Amino acid sequence: QVQLGESGGGSVQAGGSLRLSCAPEGIFNRYVMGWFRQAPGKDREFVAAYSWIRADTYYADSVKGRFSVSRDNAKNTLYLQMNNLNPEDTAVYYCAAATAYYSGVYGVPSRRTTDYTYWGQGTQVTVSL
């Protein structure tokens, strides 16, 4: 059974921080794990991902230098640390999993939503001025 669940969303002021958690069951450290978000009126977009094969992290340009992905193997949890938040970060954030990397480059996660099969229910992040 594959299940994903996000938590840690909330409302913060610009410049603040939040840490999102993803507690996957059945796929953690086996499938590709990524973070996506969807803002009102926009398509769901890639935020970040972790490559198990390359031991590296990948980020959208809009969050590079502000967000970071980490893992806690003991707790079987994936985290998205979000720092220096701005109103443009306001969105529903989703933890997602894919059965393969699909990017066309070995070990590099895909940034396309259609390449991810499993999705959490989403957690709302709201950043105000």
Coordinates of C-alpha atoms in Angstrom, one line a residue:
Q1 CA 0.0 0.0 0.0
V2 CA 1.3 3.5 -0.9
Q3 CA 0.1 6.5 1.1
L4 CA 1.5 10.0 1.5
G5 CA 0.6 12.6 4.1
E6 CA 1.8 16.2 4.4
S7 CA 1.8 18.3 7.5
G8 CA 3.4 21.5 8.7
G9 CA 1.6 24.1 6.6
G10 CA 0.2 27.3 8.1
S11 CA 0.2 31.1 7.9
V12 CA 3.4 33.1 8.3
Q13 CA 4.6 36.6 7.6
A14 CA 7.0 37.3 4.8
G15 CA 10.5 36.4 5.8
G16 CA 9.4 33.7 8.1
S17 CA 10.0 29.9 7.9
L18 CA 8.0 26.7 7.9
R19 CA 9.0 23.1 7.7
L20 CA 6.7 20.7 5.9
S21 CA 6.8 17.0 6.6
C22 CA 5.9 14.0 4.4
A23 CA 5.2 10.7 6.0
P24 CA 5.1 8.1 3.2
E25 CA 4.2 4.5 3.6
G26 CA 5.2 1.7 1.3
I27 CA 7.6 3.7 -1.0
F28 CA 10.0 5.7 1.2
N29 CA 13.6 5.3 0.0
R30 CA 12.5 3.2 -2.9
Y31 CA 10.6 5.6 -5.2
V32 CA 11.4 9.2 -6.3
M33 CA 10.2 11.7 -3.8
G34 CA 9.4 15.3 -4.6
W35 CA 7.6 18.4 -3.5
F36 CA 5.1 20.4 -5.6
R37 CA 2.9 23.3 -5.0
Q38 CA -0.2 24.8 -6.6
A39 CA -1.2 28.5 -6.2
P40 CA -4.6 29.9 -7.0
G41 CA -5.0 30.3 -10.7
K42 CA -1.7 28.5 -11.5
D43 CA -0.7 25.0 -12.6
R44 CA 0.8 22.7 -10.1
E45 CA 4.6 23.2 -10.2
F46 CA 7.7 21.5 -9.2
V47 CA 9.4 22.8 -6.0
A48 CA 12.1 20.3 -5.0
A49 CA 13.2 16.7 -5.1
Y50 CA 15.8 14.3 -3.8
S51 CA 17.8 11.9 -5.9
W52 CA 18.6 8.7 -4.1
I53 CA 20.9 7.6 -6.9
R54 CA 23.0 10.8 -7.2
A55 CA 22.7 11.7 -3.5
D56 CA 21.7 15.2 -4.5
T57 CA 18.8 17.7 -4.2
Y58 CA 17.1 19.6 -6.9
Y59 CA 15.1 22.9 -6.7
A60 CA 13.0 25.1 -8.8
D61 CA 14.7 28.4 -9.6
S62 CA 12.1 30.3 -7.6
V63 CA 13.0 28.5 -4.3
K64 CA 16.7 27.8 -4.8
G65 CA 18.7 29.1 -1.9
R66 CA 15.6 29.4 0.3
F67 CA 14.2 25.8 0.5
S68 CA 15.9 22.6 1.3
V69 CA 15.0 19.0 1.3
S70 CA 16.1 16.6 4.0
R71 CA 15.4 13.1 5.2
D72 CA 15.1 11.5 8.6
N73 CA 15.5 7.8 8.0
A74 CA 14.8 6.9 11.7
K75 CA 11.4 8.6 11.5
N76 CA 10.8 7.6 7.9
T77 CA 10.0 11.3 7.1
L78 CA 10.8 13.6 4.3
Y79 CA 11.1 17.4 5.1
L80 CA 10.9 20.6 3.1
Q81 CA 12.5 23.4 5.1
M82 CA 11.2 26.7 3.7
N83 CA 13.1 29.9 4.7
N84 CA 12.7 33.5 3.8
L85 CA 9.1 32.9 2.6
N86 CA 7.4 35.5 0.4
P87 CA 3.8 35.9 -0.7
E88 CA 4.6 34.2 -4.0
D89 CA 5.2 31.0 -2.0
T90 CA 1.6 30.9 -1.0
A91 CA 0.1 27.7 -2.3
V92 CA -1.0 24.2 -1.4
Y93 CA 2.1 22.1 -1.1
Y94 CA 2.1 18.4 -2.0
C95 CA 4.4 15.5 -1.4
A96 CA 4.6 13.3 -4.4
A97 CA 6.2 10.0 -5.4
A98 CA 7.2 8.6 -8.7
T99 CA 8.1 5.0 -9.7
A100 CA 11.1 6.1 -11.7
Y101 CA 13.1 9.3 -12.4
Y102 CA 11.7 9.9 -15.9
S103 CA 13.9 13.0 -16.6
G104 CA 15.9 11.3 -19.3
V105 CA 19.0 11.7 -17.2
Y106 CA 20.1 8.9 -15.0
G107 CA 19.2 9.6 -11.3
V108 CA 17.8 13.0 -12.0
P109 CA 14.2 13.5 -10.8
S110 CA 11.5 14.6 -13.1
R111 CA 10.0 18.1 -12.7
R112 CA 6.7 17.2 -14.4
T113 CA 3.6 16.6 -12.4
T114 CA 2.5 13.9 -14.8
D115 CA 5.5 11.8 -14.0
Y116 CA 4.5 11.4 -10.3
T117 CA 2.0 8.7 -9.5
Y118 CA 1.2 9.2 -5.8
W119 CA 0.2 12.4 -4.1
G120 CA -0.6 13.5 -0.7
Q121 CA -3.7 15.5 0.1
G122 CA -1.8 18.8 0.3
T123 CA -1.1 21.3 3.1
Q124 CA -1.8 25.0 2.8
V125 CA 1.0 27.5 3.1
T126 CA 0.0 31.2 3.3
V127 CA 2.6 34.0 3.4
S128 CA 1.4 37.5 4.1
L129 CA 3.2 40.8 4.0

